PDB file of C-alpha atoms and ligand atoms in Angstrom:
ATOM      1  CA  MET A   1      93.726  97.073 134.322  1.00  0.00           C
ATOM      2  CA  GLU A   2      94.755 100.689 134.754  1.00  0.00           C
ATOM      3  CA  THR A   3      92.194 103.311 135.524  1.00  0.00           C
ATOM      4  CA  TYR A   4      92.547 106.885 134.043  1.00  0.00           C
ATOM      5  CA  LEU A   5      91.729 110.333 135.202  1.00  0.00           C
ATOM      6  CA  VAL A   6      91.615 112.952 132.425  1.00  0.00           C
ATOM      7  CA  ILE A   7      92.215 116.424 134.082  1.00  0.00           C
ATOM      8  CA  GLY A   8      90.681 118.902 131.626  1.00  0.00           C
ATOM      9  CA  GLY A   9      88.519 116.020 130.359  1.00  0.00           C
ATOM     10  CA  CYS A  10      85.563 118.303 129.229  1.00  0.00           C
ATOM     11  CA  GLY A  11      87.877 120.247 126.847  1.00  0.00           C
ATOM     12  CA  PHE A  12      88.443 119.616 123.209  1.00  0.00           C
ATOM     13  CA  LEU A  13      91.584 117.291 123.544  1.00  0.00           C
ATOM     14  CA  GLY A  14      90.422 115.960 127.066  1.00  0.00           C
ATOM     15  CA  ARG A  15      87.139 114.816 125.715  1.00  0.00           C
ATOM     16  CA  THR A  16      88.584 113.055 122.754  1.00  0.00           C
ATOM     17  CA  ILE A  17      90.878 111.241 125.114  1.00  0.00           C
ATOM     18  CA  VAL A  18      87.906 110.183 127.152  1.00  0.00           C
ATOM     19  CA  GLN A  19      86.186 108.939 124.128  1.00  0.00           C
ATOM     20  CA  ALA A  20      89.129 106.838 122.946  1.00  0.00           C
ATOM     21  CA  LEU A  21      89.627 105.348 126.329  1.00  0.00           C
ATOM     22  CA  LEU A  22      85.815 104.374 126.453  1.00  0.00           C
ATOM     23  CA  ALA A  23      86.090 102.912 123.012  1.00  0.00           C
ATOM     24  CA  ARG A  24      88.803 100.403 124.198  1.00  0.00           C
ATOM     25  CA  GLY A  25      86.873  99.598 127.480  1.00  0.00           C
ATOM     26  CA  SER A  26      89.189 101.381 129.938  1.00  0.00           C
ATOM     27  CA  PRO A  27      87.860 102.740 133.139  1.00  0.00           C
ATOM     28  CA  VAL A  28      87.936 106.577 132.953  1.00  0.00           C
ATOM     29  CA  ALA A  29      87.070 109.552 135.110  1.00  0.00           C
ATOM     30  CA  VAL A  30      87.118 113.378 134.555  1.00  0.00           C
ATOM     31  CA  PHE A  31      88.321 116.299 136.505  1.00  0.00           C
ATOM     32  CA  ASP A  32      87.453 119.753 135.244  1.00  0.00           C
ATOM     33  CA  LEU A  33      86.177 123.198 136.223  1.00  0.00           C
ATOM     34  CA  VAL A  34      82.827 122.465 134.769  1.00  0.00           C
ATOM     35  CA  GLN A  35      80.895 119.245 133.748  1.00  0.00           C
ATOM     36  CA  ARG A  36      79.951 119.541 130.070  1.00  0.00           C
ATOM     37  CA  TYR A  37      79.288 115.920 129.307  1.00  0.00           C
ATOM     38  CA  PHE A  38      77.214 113.302 130.909  1.00  0.00           C
ATOM     39  CA  ASP A  39      77.944 109.586 130.341  1.00  0.00           C
ATOM     40  CA  GLU A  40      76.943 106.797 132.556  1.00  0.00           C
ATOM     41  CA  LYS A  41      80.467 105.083 132.312  1.00  0.00           C
ATOM     42  CA  VAL A  42      82.316 108.208 133.383  1.00  0.00           C
ATOM     43  CA  GLN A  43      82.789 109.491 136.742  1.00  0.00           C
ATOM     44  CA  TYR A  44      82.814 113.215 136.771  1.00  0.00           C
ATOM     45  CA  PHE A  45      84.605 115.482 139.467  1.00  0.00           C
ATOM     46  CA  THR A  46      84.262 119.295 139.168  1.00  0.00           C
ATOM     47  CA  GLY A  47      86.973 121.365 140.735  1.00  0.00           C
ATOM     48  CA  ASP A  48      90.043 123.486 140.179  1.00  0.00           C
ATOM     49  CA  LEU A  49      93.497 122.018 139.413  1.00  0.00           C
ATOM     50  CA  THR A  50      94.939 124.433 141.899  1.00  0.00           C
ATOM     51  CA  ASP A  51      92.952 122.949 144.794  1.00  0.00           C
ATOM     52  CA  PRO A  52      94.863 120.226 146.292  1.00  0.00           C
ATOM     53  CA  ILE A  53      91.915 118.740 148.147  1.00  0.00           C
ATOM     54  CA  ALA A  54      89.504 118.515 145.372  1.00  0.00           C
ATOM     55  CA  LEU A  55      92.178 117.127 143.030  1.00  0.00           C
ATOM     56  CA  GLY A  56      93.612 114.635 145.510  1.00  0.00           C
ATOM     57  CA  ASP A  57      90.023 113.486 146.373  1.00  0.00           C
ATOM     58  CA  ALA A  58      89.323 112.946 142.647  1.00  0.00           C
ATOM     59  CA  ILE A  59      92.477 110.819 142.109  1.00  0.00           C
ATOM     60  CA  LYS A  60      91.759 108.859 145.179  1.00  0.00           C
ATOM     61  CA  LYS A  61      87.940 108.338 144.648  1.00  0.00           C
ATOM     62  CA  SER A  62      88.335 107.509 141.046  1.00  0.00           C
ATOM     63  CA  GLY A  63      91.024 104.931 141.803  1.00  0.00           C
ATOM     64  CA  ALA A  64      93.092 106.562 138.991  1.00  0.00           C
ATOM     65  CA  THR A  65      96.463 105.131 138.363  1.00  0.00           C
ATOM     66  CA  ILE A  66      97.193 107.007 135.179  1.00  0.00           C
ATOM     67  CA  LEU A  67      96.703 110.793 134.953  1.00  0.00           C
ATOM     68  CA  PHE A  68      96.398 112.903 131.716  1.00  0.00           C
ATOM     69  CA  HIS A  69      96.912 116.577 132.413  1.00  0.00           C
ATOM     70  CA  THR A  70      95.305 118.377 129.526  1.00  0.00           C
ATOM     71  CA  ALA A  71      93.878 121.399 131.588  1.00  0.00           C
ATOM     72  CA  SER A  72      95.202 124.962 130.658  1.00  0.00           C
ATOM     73  CA  PRO A  73      93.774 128.503 130.156  1.00  0.00           C
ATOM     74  CA  HIS A  74      93.624 129.579 126.597  1.00  0.00           C
ATOM     75  CA  TYR A  75      96.442 131.511 124.830  1.00  0.00           C
ATOM     76  CA  ASP A  76      94.758 134.856 125.409  1.00  0.00           C
ATOM     77  CA  ALA A  77      93.957 134.526 129.067  1.00  0.00           C
ATOM     78  CA  PRO A  78      95.458 137.039 131.523  1.00  0.00           C
ATOM     79  CA  VAL A  79      99.045 136.383 132.571  1.00  0.00           C
ATOM     80  CA  ALA A  80      98.072 135.808 136.235  1.00  0.00           C
ATOM     81  CA  VAL A  81      95.642 133.014 135.153  1.00  0.00           C
ATOM     82  CA  HIS A  82      98.476 131.374 132.980  1.00  0.00           C
ATOM     83  CA  TYR A  83     100.783 131.241 136.075  1.00  0.00           C
ATOM     84  CA  LYS A  84      98.028 130.229 138.440  1.00  0.00           C
ATOM     85  CA  VAL A  85      96.895 127.317 136.353  1.00  0.00           C
ATOM     86  CA  ASN A  86      99.886 126.128 134.409  1.00  0.00           C
ATOM     87  CA  VAL A  87     102.496 126.676 137.085  1.00  0.00           C
ATOM     88  CA  ASP A  88     100.643 126.625 140.490  1.00  0.00           C
ATOM     89  CA  GLY A  89      98.203 123.910 139.236  1.00  0.00           C
ATOM     90  CA  THR A  90     100.827 121.625 137.760  1.00  0.00           C
ATOM     91  CA  LYS A  91     102.918 121.891 141.097  1.00  0.00           C
ATOM     92  CA  THR A  92      99.732 121.019 143.047  1.00  0.00           C
ATOM     93  CA  LEU A  93      99.076 118.041 140.790  1.00  0.00           C
ATOM     94  CA  LEU A  94     102.696 116.713 141.227  1.00  0.00           C
ATOM     95  CA  GLU A  95     102.331 117.262 144.981  1.00  0.00           C
ATOM     96  CA  VAL A  96      99.110 115.152 145.243  1.00  0.00           C
ATOM     97  CA  ALA A  97      99.353 112.559 142.579  1.00  0.00           C
ATOM     98  CA  SER A  98     101.353 109.661 143.915  1.00  0.00           C
ATOM     99  CA  ALA A  99     100.157 110.134 147.593  1.00  0.00           C
ATOM    100  CA  ASN A 100      96.629 109.429 146.157  1.00  0.00           C
ATOM    101  CA  GLY A 101      97.582 106.311 144.231  1.00  0.00           C
ATOM    102  CA  ALA A 102      98.521 107.712 140.670  1.00  0.00           C
ATOM    103  CA  LYS A 103     101.611 106.020 139.200  1.00  0.00           C
ATOM    104  CA  CYS A 104     101.915 107.711 135.820  1.00  0.00           C
ATOM    105  CA  LEU A 105     101.273 111.225 134.493  1.00  0.00           C
ATOM    106  CA  VAL A 106     101.050 112.301 130.739  1.00  0.00           C
ATOM    107  CA  TYR A 107     101.199 116.104 130.562  1.00  0.00           C
ATOM    108  CA  THR A 108     100.051 117.957 127.412  1.00  0.00           C
ATOM    109  CA  SER A 109     102.631 120.498 126.676  1.00  0.00           C
ATOM    110  CA  SER A 110     102.693 122.594 123.588  1.00  0.00           C
ATOM    111  CA  ALA A 111     105.067 122.865 120.506  1.00  0.00           C
ATOM    112  CA  GLY A 112     104.569 126.714 120.963  1.00  0.00           C
ATOM    113  CA  LEU A 113     106.851 126.925 123.893  1.00  0.00           C
ATOM    114  CA  ILE A 114     109.931 126.577 121.662  1.00  0.00           C
ATOM    115  CA  PHE A 115     108.615 129.157 118.897  1.00  0.00           C
ATOM    116  CA  ASN A 116     110.668 132.440 119.072  1.00  0.00           C
ATOM    117  CA  SER A 117     108.921 133.889 115.941  1.00  0.00           C
ATOM    118  CA  GLY A 118     111.801 132.832 113.652  1.00  0.00           C
ATOM    119  CA  ASP A 119     111.729 129.925 111.239  1.00  0.00           C
ATOM    120  CA  ALA A 120     111.913 126.454 112.826  1.00  0.00           C
ATOM    121  CA  ARG A 121     112.664 123.806 110.195  1.00  0.00           C
ATOM    122  CA  ASP A 122     113.626 120.186 110.850  1.00  0.00           C
ATOM    123  CA  ILE A 123     113.906 120.666 114.545  1.00  0.00           C
ATOM    124  CA  ASP A 124     113.140 118.091 117.458  1.00  0.00           C
ATOM    125  CA  GLU A 125     112.848 118.261 121.205  1.00  0.00           C
ATOM    126  CA  ARG A 126     116.432 119.101 121.726  1.00  0.00           C
ATOM    127  CA  VAL A 127     115.927 122.734 120.736  1.00  0.00           C
ATOM    128  CA  PRO A 128     116.089 124.784 123.891  1.00  0.00           C
ATOM    129  CA  ILE A 129     113.208 126.836 125.179  1.00  0.00           C
ATOM    130  CA  PRO A 130     113.938 130.581 124.350  1.00  0.00           C
ATOM    131  CA  GLU A 131     115.181 132.683 127.147  1.00  0.00           C
ATOM    132  CA  ASN A 132     112.328 135.228 126.488  1.00  0.00           C
ATOM    133  CA  PRO A 133     109.305 133.352 125.531  1.00  0.00           C
ATOM    134  CA  LEU A 134     106.782 134.982 123.225  1.00  0.00           C
ATOM    135  CA  SER A 135     103.853 134.998 125.658  1.00  0.00           C
ATOM    136  CA  SER A 136     103.018 134.034 129.155  1.00  0.00           C
ATOM    137  CA  TYR A 137     101.163 131.030 127.684  1.00  0.00           C
ATOM    138  CA  ASN A 138     104.387 129.733 126.161  1.00  0.00           C
ATOM    139  CA  LYS A 139     106.340 130.598 129.147  1.00  0.00           C
ATOM    140  CA  THR A 140     104.151 128.859 131.785  1.00  0.00           C
ATOM    141  CA  LYS A 141     103.570 125.706 129.512  1.00  0.00           C
ATOM    142  CA  GLY A 142     107.457 125.560 129.500  1.00  0.00           C
ATOM    143  CA  ILE A 143     107.689 125.864 133.234  1.00  0.00           C
ATOM    144  CA  ALA A 144     104.878 123.191 133.703  1.00  0.00           C
ATOM    145  CA  GLU A 145     106.714 120.867 131.410  1.00  0.00           C
ATOM    146  CA  GLU A 146     110.048 121.156 133.149  1.00  0.00           C
ATOM    147  CA  LEU A 147     108.264 120.568 136.618  1.00  0.00           C
ATOM    148  CA  VAL A 148     106.540 117.487 135.062  1.00  0.00           C
ATOM    149  CA  LEU A 149     109.852 116.153 133.602  1.00  0.00           C
ATOM    150  CA  GLU A 150     111.913 116.979 136.751  1.00  0.00           C
ATOM    151  CA  ALA A 151     109.188 114.795 138.748  1.00  0.00           C
ATOM    152  CA  ASN A 152     109.807 111.590 136.639  1.00  0.00           C
ATOM    153  CA  GLY A 153     110.951 108.754 138.786  1.00  0.00           C
ATOM    154  CA  LYS A 154     110.381 110.583 142.091  1.00  0.00           C
ATOM    155  CA  ASN A 155     107.855 109.281 144.793  1.00  0.00           C
ATOM    156  CA  GLY A 156     106.804 106.439 142.514  1.00  0.00           C
ATOM    157  CA  LEU A 157     105.454 108.542 139.777  1.00  0.00           C
ATOM    158  CA  LEU A 158     106.719 108.202 136.208  1.00  0.00           C
ATOM    159  CA  THR A 159     106.056 111.208 133.774  1.00  0.00           C
ATOM    160  CA  VAL A 160     106.179 112.254 130.276  1.00  0.00           C
ATOM    161  CA  ALA A 161     105.302 115.483 128.334  1.00  0.00           C
ATOM    162  CA  ILE A 162     103.932 115.641 124.657  1.00  0.00           C
ATOM    163  CA  ARG A 163     104.170 118.857 122.745  1.00  0.00           C
ATOM    164  CA  PRO A 164     101.421 118.913 120.131  1.00  0.00           C
ATOM    165  CA  SER A 165     101.380 121.716 117.445  1.00  0.00           C
ATOM    166  CA  GLY A 166      98.057 123.153 116.502  1.00  0.00           C
ATOM    167  CA  ILE A 167      95.354 120.627 116.894  1.00  0.00           C
ATOM    168  CA  TYR A 168      92.110 120.325 114.753  1.00  0.00           C
ATOM    169  CA  GLY A 169      89.162 118.155 114.824  1.00  0.00           C
ATOM    170  CA  PRO A 170      85.426 117.713 115.570  1.00  0.00           C
ATOM    171  CA  LEU A 171      84.970 118.887 119.178  1.00  0.00           C
ATOM    172  CA  ASP A 172      87.077 122.041 118.725  1.00  0.00           C
ATOM    173  CA  GLN A 173      84.961 125.003 120.049  1.00  0.00           C
ATOM    174  CA  GLN A 174      87.687 127.693 120.412  1.00  0.00           C
ATOM    175  CA  GLY A 175      90.580 126.893 118.118  1.00  0.00           C
ATOM    176  CA  MET A 176      90.980 126.892 114.312  1.00  0.00           C
ATOM    177  CA  GLY A 177      87.893 124.871 113.471  1.00  0.00           C
ATOM    178  CA  PRO A 178      85.234 127.468 114.239  1.00  0.00           C
ATOM    179  CA  GLY A 179      87.212 130.217 112.474  1.00  0.00           C
ATOM    180  CA  ILE A 180      87.455 128.217 109.260  1.00  0.00           C
ATOM    181  CA  ALA A 181      83.818 127.086 109.469  1.00  0.00           C
ATOM    182  CA  LYS A 182      82.684 130.754 109.812  1.00  0.00           C
ATOM    183  CA  ALA A 183      84.839 131.903 106.906  1.00  0.00           C
ATOM    184  CA  VAL A 184      83.373 129.079 104.756  1.00  0.00           C
ATOM    185  CA  ARG A 185      79.761 129.962 105.741  1.00  0.00           C
ATOM    186  CA  GLU A 186      80.447 133.653 104.897  1.00  0.00           C
ATOM    187  CA  GLY A 187      81.990 132.624 101.540  1.00  0.00           C
ATOM    188  CA  GLN A 188      85.336 134.090 102.522  1.00  0.00           C
ATOM    189  CA  THR A 189      87.164 131.221 100.868  1.00  0.00           C
ATOM    190  CA  LYS A 190      89.523 133.176  98.491  1.00  0.00           C
ATOM    191  CA  VAL A 191      91.636 135.389 100.804  1.00  0.00           C
ATOM    192  CA  GLN A 192      95.410 134.803 100.849  1.00  0.00           C
ATOM    193  CA  VAL A 193      97.834 136.335 103.359  1.00  0.00           C
ATOM    194  CA  GLY A 194     101.347 136.323 102.225  1.00  0.00           C
ATOM    195  CA  SER A 195     103.026 134.503  99.234  1.00  0.00           C
ATOM    196  CA  ASN A 196     101.701 130.907 100.056  1.00  0.00           C
ATOM    197  CA  ASN A 197     105.140 129.848 101.219  1.00  0.00           C
ATOM    198  CA  ASN A 198     104.651 129.652 104.944  1.00  0.00           C
ATOM    199  CA  LEU A 199     104.607 126.219 106.622  1.00  0.00           C
ATOM    200  CA  THR A 200     102.999 125.453 109.854  1.00  0.00           C
ATOM    201  CA  ASP A 201     102.154 122.298 111.736  1.00  0.00           C
ATOM    202  CA  TRP A 202      98.660 121.104 112.345  1.00  0.00           C
ATOM    203  CA  THR A 203      97.772 117.689 113.830  1.00  0.00           C
ATOM    204  CA  TYR A 204      94.443 115.980 113.678  1.00  0.00           C
ATOM    205  CA  VAL A 205      93.130 115.301 117.236  1.00  0.00           C
ATOM    206  CA  ASP A 206      93.006 111.557 116.990  1.00  0.00           C
ATOM    207  CA  ASN A 207      96.689 111.509 116.306  1.00  0.00           C
ATOM    208  CA  VAL A 208      97.426 113.605 119.287  1.00  0.00           C
ATOM    209  CA  VAL A 209      95.153 111.238 121.437  1.00  0.00           C
ATOM    210  CA  LYS A 210      96.948 108.254 120.121  1.00  0.00           C
ATOM    211  CA  ALA A 211     100.228 109.663 121.215  1.00  0.00           C
ATOM    212  CA  HIS A 212      98.931 110.392 124.553  1.00  0.00           C
ATOM    213  CA  ILE A 213      97.560 106.791 125.023  1.00  0.00           C
ATOM    214  CA  LEU A 214     100.685 105.211 123.653  1.00  0.00           C
ATOM    215  CA  ALA A 215     102.674 107.253 126.148  1.00  0.00           C
ATOM    216  CA  ALA A 216     100.512 106.201 129.016  1.00  0.00           C
ATOM    217  CA  ASP A 217     100.675 102.537 127.877  1.00  0.00           C
ATOM    218  CA  ARG A 218     104.432 102.777 127.773  1.00  0.00           C
ATOM    219  CA  LEU A 219     104.668 104.225 131.245  1.00  0.00           C
ATOM    220  CA  SER A 220     102.319 101.644 132.586  1.00  0.00           C
ATOM    221  CA  GLU A 221     104.547  98.978 131.216  1.00  0.00           C
ATOM    222  CA  CYS A 222     107.466 100.627 132.762  1.00  0.00           C
ATOM    223  CA  THR A 223     105.826 100.648 136.268  1.00  0.00           C
ATOM    224  CA  ARG A 224     105.575  96.804 135.829  1.00  0.00           C
ATOM    225  CA  GLY A 225     109.171  96.485 134.676  1.00  0.00           C
ATOM    226  CA  ILE A 226     108.104  95.124 131.267  1.00  0.00           C
ATOM    227  CA  LYS A 227     110.402  95.990 128.381  1.00  0.00           C
ATOM    228  CA  LEU A 228     108.579  95.890 124.960  1.00  0.00           C
ATOM    229  CA  LYS A 229     109.757  96.645 121.536  1.00  0.00           C
ATOM    230  CA  ARG A 230     108.058  99.464 119.736  1.00  0.00           C
ATOM    231  CA  GLU A 231     106.081  97.189 117.371  1.00  0.00           C
ATOM    232  CA  GLU A 232     104.735  95.360 120.307  1.00  0.00           C
ATOM    233  CA  ILE A 233     103.482  98.594 122.032  1.00  0.00           C
ATOM    234  CA  MET A 234     101.799  99.704 118.862  1.00  0.00           C
ATOM    235  CA  SER A 235      99.930  96.458 118.444  1.00  0.00           C
ATOM    236  CA  LYS A 236      98.768  96.098 122.051  1.00  0.00           C
ATOM    237  CA  SER A 237      97.491  99.631 122.176  1.00  0.00           C
ATOM    238  CA  PHE A 238      95.742  99.866 118.838  1.00  0.00           C
ATOM    239  CA  ARG A 239      94.967  96.506 117.574  1.00  0.00           C
ATOM    240  CA  ASN A 240      92.518  97.514 114.784  1.00  0.00           C
TER     241      ASN A 240
HETATM  242  P1  LIG B 301      90.306 123.280 125.927  1.00  0.00           P
HETATM  243  O1  LIG B 301      90.058 124.707 126.473  1.00  0.00           O
HETATM  244  O2  LIG B 301      89.205 122.808 125.018  1.00  0.00           O
HETATM  245  O3  LIG B 301      90.283 122.299 127.207  1.00  0.00           O
HETATM  246  C1  LIG B 301      91.044 122.567 128.431  1.00  0.00           C
HETATM  247  C2  LIG B 301      90.135 122.160 129.560  1.00  0.00           C
HETATM  248  O4  LIG B 301      90.792 122.362 130.778  1.00  0.00           O
HETATM  249  C3  LIG B 301      88.630 122.830 129.672  1.00  0.00           C
HETATM  250  O5  LIG B 301      87.596 121.771 129.763  1.00  0.00           O
HETATM  251  C4  LIG B 301      88.673 123.619 130.922  1.00  0.00           C
HETATM  252  O6  LIG B 301      87.534 123.813 131.688  1.00  0.00           O
HETATM  253  C5  LIG B 301      89.925 122.915 131.611  1.00  0.00           C
HETATM  254  N1  LIG B 301      90.555 123.590 132.680  1.00  0.00           N
HETATM  255  C6  LIG B 301      91.115 124.935 132.499  1.00  0.00           C
HETATM  256  N2  LIG B 301      91.639 125.396 133.652  1.00  0.00           N
HETATM  257  C7  LIG B 301      91.221 124.524 134.528  1.00  0.00           C
HETATM  258  C8  LIG B 301      91.536 124.396 135.951  1.00  0.00           C
HETATM  259  N3  LIG B 301      92.051 125.464 136.666  1.00  0.00           N
HETATM  260  N4  LIG B 301      91.147 123.186 136.676  1.00  0.00           N
HETATM  261  C9  LIG B 301      90.482 122.273 136.017  1.00  0.00           C
HETATM  262  N5  LIG B 301      90.219 122.278 134.700  1.00  0.00           N
HETATM  263  C10 LIG B 301      90.628 123.420 134.078  1.00  0.00           C
HETATM  264  O7  LIG B 301      91.786 123.080 125.380  1.00  0.00           O
HETATM  265  P2  LIG B 301      92.328 122.139 124.221  1.00  0.00           P
HETATM  266  O8  LIG B 301      92.403 122.732 122.936  1.00  0.00           O
HETATM  267  O9  LIG B 301      91.638 120.910 124.554  1.00  0.00           O
HETATM  268  O10 LIG B 301      93.910 122.112 124.982  1.00  0.00           O
HETATM  269  C11 LIG B 301      94.160 120.930 125.807  1.00  0.00           C
HETATM  270  C12 LIG B 301      95.577 121.006 126.016  1.00  0.00           C
HETATM  271  O11 LIG B 301      96.308 120.877 124.960  1.00  0.00           O
HETATM  272  C13 LIG B 301      96.063 122.270 126.790  1.00  0.00           C
HETATM  273  O12 LIG B 301      96.992 121.963 127.765  1.00  0.00           O
HETATM  274  C14 LIG B 301      96.779 123.107 125.650  1.00  0.00           C
HETATM  275  O13 LIG B 301      97.729 124.011 126.201  1.00  0.00           O
HETATM  276  C15 LIG B 301      97.397 121.992 124.948  1.00  0.00           C
HETATM  277  N6  LIG B 301      97.546 122.309 123.391  1.00  0.00           N
HETATM  278  C16 LIG B 301      96.396 122.638 122.698  1.00  0.00           C
HETATM  279  C17 LIG B 301      96.654 122.996 121.300  1.00  0.00           C
HETATM  280  C18 LIG B 301      95.601 123.278 120.377  1.00  0.00           C
HETATM  281  O14 LIG B 301      95.682 123.545 119.230  1.00  0.00           O
HETATM  282  N7  LIG B 301      94.308 123.036 120.924  1.00  0.00           N
HETATM  283  C19 LIG B 301      97.921 122.903 120.815  1.00  0.00           C
HETATM  284  C20 LIG B 301      98.984 122.556 121.626  1.00  0.00           C
HETATM  285  C21 LIG B 301      98.780 122.265 122.899  1.00  0.00           C
END
């Protein structure tokens, strides 16, 4: 059985991944700047992603073979913090991961990194990242994604990146959820901006979690040289 370390596991998405892993009986540990949850079954490590010693220690002591990297500063954090955490932190992770026993890494990227403020209909992952990204968040998420994908197959590590669009769900403290709840509480439910034609993607957090766990399961199968059909992977991962 694999052991999982969720980096950023006290955040909205990370915590929901932890809950899903616990629900299926998988051993799980968390690495985060701050411990915000307390569960008997979860081993918590506090530290900064950019600190190779703390991070390497957490991977080794937890015995994690599969890493989920969900840590990131928010969109409106200072530019230097985006570079420090998303770029330097991801490099640090790639440097210490396999030396401490990890075999697979699932990176949470962002659909935002290909957004250049124009319409984006019917596109997929082949769309190139814009030369001048809209923000330091988008730019550094893109650099981190490239680093993660370049590391695939090197030093015994398999990697994958997932690009969610906006995520919503119960544990959201900072994103769309609290804003909508506040508007509803204040009776501001009849405001319309624009002509009601704009489309934007939002994904319920459980679906994003499912994508992460499916990706991890697939990488795990690959490390064991097992080739499964898509239907088999789906039924193995989420029987009910
Ligand atoms: P969040 O802020 O709720 O969680 C991020 C967690 O990472 C926090 O617990 C934070 O303490 C931790 N963290 C930040 N910097 C760290 C560091 N230097 N070292 C260790 N831990 C650190 O954010 P979220 O909404 O759960 O987002 C999770 C991931 O999903 C992020 O990578 C984000 O870029 C990506 N994403 C989010 C959305 C969304 O709508 N929420 C959309 C697309 C992609």
